[in-house]
PDB file of C-alpha atoms in Angstrom:
ATOM      1  CA  MET A   1       0.000   0.000   0.000  1.00  0.00           C
ATOM      2  CA  LEU A   2       1.358   3.323  -0.918  1.00  0.00           C
ATOM      3  CA  LEU A   3       0.229   4.556   2.347  1.00  0.00           C
ATOM      4  CA  ASN A   4       2.609   2.312   4.213  1.00  0.00           C
ATOM      5  CA  GLY A   5       6.236   3.249   3.893  1.00  0.00           C
ATOM      6  CA  GLU A   6       8.309   4.482   0.996  1.00  0.00           C
ATOM      7  CA  THR A   7       9.604   1.887  -1.441  1.00  0.00           C
ATOM      8  CA  LEU A   8      12.477   1.962  -3.892  1.00  0.00           C
ATOM      9  CA  VAL A   9      11.421   2.671  -7.447  1.00  0.00           C
ATOM     10  CA  MET A  10      11.887  -0.455  -9.560  1.00  0.00           C
ATOM     11  CA  LYS A  11      10.199   0.688 -12.760  1.00  0.00           C
ATOM     12  CA  LYS A  12       8.782   3.841 -14.270  1.00  0.00           C
ATOM     13  CA  GLU A  13       5.090   4.211 -15.000  1.00  0.00           C
ATOM     14  CA  ALA A  14       4.310   6.259 -18.107  1.00  0.00           C
ATOM     15  CA  ASN A  15       1.384   8.079 -16.530  1.00  0.00           C
ATOM     16  CA  LEU A  16       3.325   8.876 -13.354  1.00  0.00           C
ATOM     17  CA  ASN A  17       6.954   9.297 -14.300  1.00  0.00           C
ATOM     18  CA  GLY A  18       6.679  11.052 -17.615  1.00  0.00           C
ATOM     19  CA  GLY A  19       6.587   9.412 -21.016  1.00  0.00           C
ATOM     20  CA  PRO A  20       4.112   9.642 -23.890  1.00  0.00           C
ATOM     21  CA  THR A  21       1.779  11.946 -21.957  1.00  0.00           C
ATOM     22  CA  GLY A  22       4.515  14.566 -21.593  1.00  0.00           C
ATOM     23  CA  GLU A  23       3.656  15.092 -17.933  1.00  0.00           C
ATOM     24  CA  ILE A  24       6.451  15.810 -15.507  1.00  0.00           C
ATOM     25  CA  THR A  25       7.175  13.300 -12.773  1.00  0.00           C
ATOM     26  CA  VAL A  26       6.108  13.501  -9.144  1.00  0.00           C
ATOM     27  CA  SER A  27       9.759  13.921  -8.181  1.00  0.00           C
ATOM     28  CA  GLU A  28      10.096  16.839 -10.610  1.00  0.00           C
ATOM     29  CA  ARG A  29       6.953  18.457  -9.213  1.00  0.00           C
ATOM     30  CA  ILE A  30       8.232  18.231  -5.658  1.00  0.00           C
ATOM     31  CA  THR A  31      11.651  19.557  -6.659  1.00  0.00           C
ATOM     32  CA  ALA A  32      10.080  22.473  -8.529  1.00  0.00           C
ATOM     33  CA  LEU A  33       7.755  23.225  -5.617  1.00  0.00           C
ATOM     34  CA  ARG A  34      10.631  23.334  -3.149  1.00  0.00           C
ATOM     35  CA  GLN A  35      12.737  25.512  -5.429  1.00  0.00           C
ATOM     36  CA  GLU A  36       9.835  27.888  -6.124  1.00  0.00           C
ATOM     37  CA  HIS A  37       9.683  28.547  -2.388  1.00  0.00           C
ATOM     38  CA  GLY A  38      13.449  28.929  -2.159  1.00  0.00           C
ATOM     39  CA  LEU A  39      13.805  26.111   0.363  1.00  0.00           C
ATOM     40  CA  THR A  40      16.726  23.824   1.061  1.00  0.00           C
ATOM     41  CA  LEU A  41      16.011  20.152   1.673  1.00  0.00           C
ATOM     42  CA  GLN A  42      16.396  20.722   5.418  1.00  0.00           C
ATOM     43  CA  GLU A  43      13.976  23.664   5.363  1.00  0.00           C
ATOM     44  CA  CYS A  44      11.510  21.663   3.291  1.00  0.00           C
ATOM     45  CA  ALA A  45      11.806  18.801   5.779  1.00  0.00           C
ATOM     46  CA  ARG A  46      10.881  21.123   8.650  1.00  0.00           C
ATOM     47  CA  LYS A  47       7.975  22.532   6.647  1.00  0.00           C
ATOM     48  CA  THR A  48       6.505  19.167   5.655  1.00  0.00           C
ATOM     49  CA  GLY A  49       7.569  16.773   8.391  1.00  0.00           C
ATOM     50  CA  VAL A  50       9.237  14.515   5.813  1.00  0.00           C
ATOM     51  CA  ALA A  51      12.894  13.665   6.451  1.00  0.00           C
ATOM     52  CA  ALA A  52      15.418  15.504   4.270  1.00  0.00           C
ATOM     53  CA  SER A  53      16.992  12.186   3.261  1.00  0.00           C
ATOM     54  CA  THR A  54      13.589  10.926   2.106  1.00  0.00           C
ATOM     55  CA  LEU A  55      12.914  14.125   0.163  1.00  0.00           C
ATOM     56  CA  SER A  56      16.310  13.839  -1.491  1.00  0.00           C
ATOM     57  CA  LYS A  57      15.639  10.264  -2.632  1.00  0.00           C
ATOM     58  CA  ILE A  58      12.188  11.240  -3.926  1.00  0.00           C
ATOM     59  CA  GLU A  59      13.591  14.183  -5.881  1.00  0.00           C
ATOM     60  CA  ARG A  60      16.279  11.954  -7.427  1.00  0.00           C
ATOM     61  CA  GLY A  61      13.618   9.444  -8.448  1.00  0.00           C
ATOM     62  CA  GLU A  62      15.055   6.737  -6.193  1.00  0.00           C
ATOM     63  CA  LEU A  63      12.010   6.483  -3.941  1.00  0.00           C
ATOM     64  CA  SER A  64       8.301   6.314  -4.715  1.00  0.00           C
ATOM     65  CA  PRO A  65       6.453   8.409  -2.097  1.00  0.00           C
ATOM     66  CA  THR A  66       3.490   6.915  -0.311  1.00  0.00           C
ATOM     67  CA  VAL A  67       0.098   8.601  -0.175  1.00  0.00           C
ATOM     68  CA  THR A  68       0.877   9.524   3.425  1.00  0.00           C
ATOM     69  CA  THR A  69       4.130  11.201   2.395  1.00  0.00           C
ATOM     70  CA  LEU A  70       2.411  13.021  -0.464  1.00  0.00           C
ATOM     71  CA  GLN A  71      -0.199  14.252   2.001  1.00  0.00           C
ATOM     72  CA  LYS A  72       2.471  15.595   4.341  1.00  0.00           C
ATOM     73  CA  ILE A  73       4.217  17.428   1.510  1.00  0.00           C
ATOM     74  CA  ALA A  74       0.942  18.830   0.199  1.00  0.00           C
ATOM     75  CA  ALA A  75      -0.145  19.953   3.673  1.00  0.00           C
ATOM     76  CA  GLY A  76       3.204  21.636   4.255  1.00  0.00           C
ATOM     77  CA  PHE A  77       2.695  23.728   1.130  1.00  0.00           C
ATOM     78  CA  GLU A  78      -1.038  24.207   1.806  1.00  0.00           C
ATOM     79  CA  MET A  79      -2.121  22.494  -1.383  1.00  0.00           C
ATOM     80  CA  ASP A  80      -4.154  19.468  -2.420  1.00  0.00           C
ATOM     81  CA  VAL A  81      -2.398  16.116  -2.636  1.00  0.00           C
ATOM     82  CA  THR A  82      -3.670  15.584  -6.174  1.00  0.00           C
ATOM     83  CA  ASP A  83      -1.851  18.756  -7.254  1.00  0.00           C
ATOM     84  CA  LEU A  84       1.358  16.770  -6.830  1.00  0.00           C
ATOM     85  CA  LEU A  85       0.073  14.266  -9.389  1.00  0.00           C
ATOM     86  CA  THR A  86      -1.537  16.639 -11.880  1.00  0.00           C
ATOM     87  CA  GLN A  87      -0.373  19.769 -13.647  1.00  0.00           C
ATOM     88  CA  SER A  88      -3.382  22.003 -13.141  1.00  0.00           C
ATOM     89  CA  ARG A  89      -4.585  23.577  -9.917  1.00  0.00           C
ATOM     90  CA  GLN A  90      -8.124  24.590  -9.040  1.00  0.00           C
ATOM     91  CA  VAL A  91      -8.327  28.101  -7.665  1.00  0.00           C
ATOM     92  CA  GLY A  92     -10.978  29.002  -5.126  1.00  0.00           C
ATOM     93  CA  LEU A  93     -13.991  27.051  -3.934  1.00  0.00           C
ATOM     94  CA  MET A  94     -17.600  27.057  -5.009  1.00  0.00           C
ATOM     95  CA  GLN A  95     -20.733  25.556  -3.541  1.00  0.00           C
ATOM     96  CA  GLY A  96     -22.298  22.378  -4.852  1.00  0.00           C
ATOM     97  CA  ARG A  97     -19.048  20.937  -6.185  1.00  0.00           C
ATOM     98  CA  ARG A  98     -18.907  17.381  -7.444  1.00  0.00           C
ATOM     99  CA  ALA A  99     -16.526  15.052  -9.221  1.00  0.00           C
ATOM    100  CA  VAL A 100     -17.103  11.731 -10.960  1.00  0.00           C
ATOM    101  CA  SER A 101     -14.713   8.837 -11.545  1.00  0.00           C
ATOM    102  CA  ARG A 102     -15.925   6.269 -14.058  1.00  0.00           C
ATOM    103  CA  LYS A 103     -14.933   2.621 -13.988  1.00  0.00           C
ATOM    104  CA  GLY A 104     -11.214   2.268 -14.631  1.00  0.00           C
ATOM    105  CA  GLU A 105     -10.511   5.962 -14.061  1.00  0.00           C
ATOM    106  CA  GLY A 106      -8.256   7.481 -11.418  1.00  0.00           C
ATOM    107  CA  LYS A 107      -4.854   9.088 -11.024  1.00  0.00           C
ATOM    108  CA  SER A 108      -2.338   6.257 -10.753  1.00  0.00           C
ATOM    109  CA  HIS A 109       0.410   6.101  -8.159  1.00  0.00           C
ATOM    110  CA  THR A 110       2.270   2.822  -7.693  1.00  0.00           C
ATOM    111  CA  SER A 111       4.792   1.421  -5.236  1.00  0.00           C
ATOM    112  CA  MET A 112       6.193  -2.041  -4.578  1.00  0.00           C
ATOM    113  CA  SER A 113       3.497  -2.623  -1.953  1.00  0.00           C
ATOM    114  CA  CYS A 114       0.385  -1.218  -3.653  1.00  0.00           C
ATOM    115  CA  ASP A 115      -1.179  -0.039  -6.886  1.00  0.00           C
ATOM    116  CA  ASN A 116      -3.236   3.069  -6.099  1.00  0.00           C
ATOM    117  CA  PHE A 117      -5.769   5.079  -8.062  1.00  0.00           C
ATOM    118  CA  LEU A 118      -6.795   8.415  -6.558  1.00  0.00           C
ATOM    119  CA  LEU A 119     -10.478   8.877  -7.398  1.00  0.00           C
ATOM    120  CA  CYS A 120     -12.220  12.152  -8.252  1.00  0.00           C
ATOM    121  CA  HIS A 121      -8.757  13.690  -8.398  1.00  0.00           C
ATOM    122  CA  ASP A 122      -9.909  16.693 -10.432  1.00  0.00           C
ATOM    123  CA  LEU A 123     -11.742  18.108  -7.391  1.00  0.00           C
ATOM    124  CA  LYS A 124      -9.247  20.047  -5.288  1.00  0.00           C
ATOM    125  CA  ASN A 125      -9.208  21.060  -1.625  1.00  0.00           C
ATOM    126  CA  LYS A 126     -11.174  18.002  -0.541  1.00  0.00           C
ATOM    127  CA  ARG A 127     -11.590  17.152   3.135  1.00  0.00           C
ATOM    128  CA  MET A 128     -11.020  13.502   2.301  1.00  0.00           C
ATOM    129  CA  VAL A 129      -9.284  11.561  -0.460  1.00  0.00           C
ATOM    130  CA  PRO A 130     -10.960   8.441  -1.912  1.00  0.00           C
ATOM    131  CA  ILE A 131      -8.533   5.827  -3.230  1.00  0.00           C
ATOM    132  CA  ARG A 132      -8.912   2.443  -4.928  1.00  0.00           C
ATOM    133  CA  THR A 133      -5.979   0.172  -4.157  1.00  0.00           C
ATOM    134  CA  SER A 134      -4.697  -3.277  -5.034  1.00  0.00           C
ATOM    135  CA  VAL A 135      -2.563  -4.480  -2.131  1.00  0.00           C
ATOM    136  CA  THR A 136       0.440  -6.243  -3.651  1.00  0.00           C
ATOM    137  CA  ALA A 137       2.406  -6.659  -0.401  1.00  0.00           C
ATOM    138  CA  ARG A 138       2.385 -10.098   1.209  1.00  0.00           C
ATOM    139  CA  SER A 139       4.581  -9.399   4.220  1.00  0.00           C
ATOM    140  CA  THR A 140       5.198  -6.561   6.646  1.00  0.00           C
ATOM    141  CA  ASP A 141       8.825  -6.860   5.527  1.00  0.00           C
ATOM    142  CA  ASP A 142       7.701  -5.204   2.282  1.00  0.00           C
ATOM    143  CA  TYR A 143       7.440  -1.958   4.260  1.00  0.00           C
ATOM    144  CA  PRO A 144      10.766  -0.406   5.281  1.00  0.00           C
ATOM    145  CA  VAL A 145       8.716   2.165   7.206  1.00  0.00           C
ATOM    146  CA  TRP A 146       5.175   1.680   8.490  1.00  0.00           C
ATOM    147  CA  ALA A 147       2.831   4.567   7.782  1.00  0.00           C
ATOM    148  CA  HIS A 148       1.489   7.007  10.331  1.00  0.00           C
ATOM    149  CA  SER A 149      -0.142  10.419  10.058  1.00  0.00           C
ATOM    150  CA  ASP A 150      -2.725  12.638  11.741  1.00  0.00           C
ATOM    151  CA  ALA A 151      -5.426  11.374   9.389  1.00  0.00           C
ATOM    152  CA  GLU A 152      -8.346   9.008   9.906  1.00  0.00           C
ATOM    153  CA  ILE A 153      -8.937   6.128   7.508  1.00  0.00           C
ATOM    154  CA  TYR A 154     -11.996   4.166   6.451  1.00  0.00           C
ATOM    155  CA  LEU A 155     -11.251   0.992   4.477  1.00  0.00           C
ATOM    156  CA  TYR A 156     -13.675  -1.361   2.693  1.00  0.00           C
ATOM    157  CA  VAL A 157     -12.529  -4.659   1.185  1.00  0.00           C
ATOM    158  CA  VAL A 158     -13.984  -4.966  -2.300  1.00  0.00           C
ATOM    159  CA  LYS A 159     -12.308  -8.239  -3.214  1.00  0.00           C
ATOM    160  CA  GLY A 160      -9.948 -10.801  -1.709  1.00  0.00           C
ATOM    161  CA  ARG A 161      -8.496 -11.145   1.787  1.00  0.00           C
ATOM    162  CA  MET A 162      -6.060  -8.939   3.670  1.00  0.00           C
ATOM    163  CA  GLN A 163      -4.659  -8.068   7.064  1.00  0.00           C
ATOM    164  CA  LEU A 164      -4.363  -4.714   8.807  1.00  0.00           C
ATOM    165  CA  HIS A 165      -1.210  -4.607  10.929  1.00  0.00           C
ATOM    166  CA  THR A 166      -0.676  -2.139  13.775  1.00  0.00           C
ATOM    167  CA  ARG A 167       1.736  -1.824  16.692  1.00  0.00           C
ATOM    168  CA  ILE A 168      -1.143  -2.039  19.186  1.00  0.00           C
ATOM    169  CA  TYR A 169      -3.386  -4.892  18.056  1.00  0.00           C
ATOM    170  CA  GLU A 170      -2.932  -8.355  16.653  1.00  0.00           C
ATOM    171  CA  PRO A 171      -3.236  -8.478  12.834  1.00  0.00           C
ATOM    172  CA  LEU A 172      -6.843  -7.900  11.800  1.00  0.00           C
ATOM    173  CA  ASP A 173      -8.166 -10.339   9.183  1.00  0.00           C
ATOM    174  CA  LEU A 174     -10.483  -8.708   6.657  1.00  0.00           C
ATOM    175  CA  GLU A 175     -12.431 -10.352   3.851  1.00  0.00           C
ATOM    176  CA  GLU A 176     -14.646  -9.193   1.016  1.00  0.00           C
ATOM    177  CA  GLY A 177     -17.396  -6.965   2.396  1.00  0.00           C
ATOM    178  CA  ASP A 178     -15.562  -6.211   5.670  1.00  0.00           C
ATOM    179  CA  SER A 179     -14.622  -2.673   6.635  1.00  0.00           C
ATOM    180  CA  VAL A 180     -12.672  -0.858   9.329  1.00  0.00           C
ATOM    181  CA  TYR A 181     -12.284   2.730  10.529  1.00  0.00           C
ATOM    182  CA  TYR A 182      -9.126   3.657  12.415  1.00  0.00           C
ATOM    183  CA  ASP A 183      -6.845   6.479  13.475  1.00  0.00           C
ATOM    184  CA  ALA A 184      -3.737   6.592  11.317  1.00  0.00           C
ATOM    185  CA  ASN A 185      -1.578   8.217  13.997  1.00  0.00           C
ATOM    186  CA  GLY A 186      -0.433   4.753  15.034  1.00  0.00           C
ATOM    187  CA  GLU A 187       1.981   2.911  12.753  1.00  0.00           C
ATOM    188  CA  HIS A 188       0.183   0.534  10.408  1.00  0.00           C
ATOM    189  CA  CYS A 189       0.421  -1.351   7.125  1.00  0.00           C
ATOM    190  CA  TRP A 190      -1.636  -3.693   4.941  1.00  0.00           C
ATOM    191  CA  THR A 191      -0.873  -7.087   3.413  1.00  0.00           C
ATOM    192  CA  SER A 192      -2.850  -9.350   1.106  1.00  0.00           C
ATOM    193  CA  VAL A 193      -3.518 -12.952   2.116  1.00  0.00           C
ATOM    194  CA  GLY A 194      -3.335 -15.649  -0.550  1.00  0.00           C
ATOM    195  CA  ASP A 195      -2.384 -15.531  -4.207  1.00  0.00           C
ATOM    196  CA  GLU A 196      -4.894 -12.842  -5.154  1.00  0.00           C
ATOM    197  CA  ASP A 197      -4.211  -9.168  -4.476  1.00  0.00           C
ATOM    198  CA  ALA A 198      -6.838  -7.708  -2.178  1.00  0.00           C
ATOM    199  CA  GLU A 199      -8.718  -4.797  -3.702  1.00  0.00           C
ATOM    200  CA  VAL A 200      -9.859  -2.091  -1.313  1.00  0.00           C
ATOM    201  CA  LEU A 201     -11.650   1.221  -1.424  1.00  0.00           C
ATOM    202  CA  TRP A 202     -10.436   3.560   1.277  1.00  0.00           C
ATOM    203  CA  VAL A 203     -10.938   7.147   2.293  1.00  0.00           C
ATOM    204  CA  VAL A 204      -8.348   9.189   4.168  1.00  0.00           C
ATOM    205  CA  THR A 205      -9.017  12.576   5.733  1.00  0.00           C
ATOM    206  CA  THR A 206      -6.848  15.526   4.757  1.00  0.00           C
TER     207      THR A 206
END
C-alpha cells in the first residue's frame, strides 16, 4: 500500500513518471515546488515533516512516495495532494461541487506494496481523499517504514483477503465486504492474504 512506507522505485510508470503523456514526474513536481519557495532540503523537511533524506531520494527518483508522504508534503505547502500528481490547480472554492470517476478511471500512483488510483482527483481542496488500491504486499517486511499520520482512515474490502497490521493490536483479518475505521496516527500497514491481491476502497481525511 502506498500509504505504508516508501519503497524503492523499480520501474517507471508512463502516466506517473513522464513518457508519452509529456507530464512531468512527481519527483520533478516536488523539486520544482521546493525551489519555487526557495527552500533547502532541510527547510523543506521542517515545513513538511518529511525527512530531508527521504525528500532527497524522492527528488532523485530513487524512492516512490506513499500517499501519506504526499499528504504531508501537500499539507506543508497548503495544497491538495492531487496537485502533486496533476499539472493544473483549481483556484478558489464554489458551492455544490462534485466530481465523478468512471470505472477504470483514477490518477495512478504505484509502489512495490500497492497499486493506487486516486479517485475524483480533479476536485481540489477536498476534506477527504478516496482511493482504490490493489494491495500487492504479502509481508510486513515489504514496508521499510510503516505509515502514520494525523489522518483518519476508512477501508472497505472490495475483493480478496487482507490483514491490517498495527503496533497495538494483533493483525486484523479482513475479507470481502468487511470494513474498518481507524486512526492513522499509530503505525500501520496492509498485506494481502493468498495468491490474489486484495482490492480495497479507502478514504483518508486531509
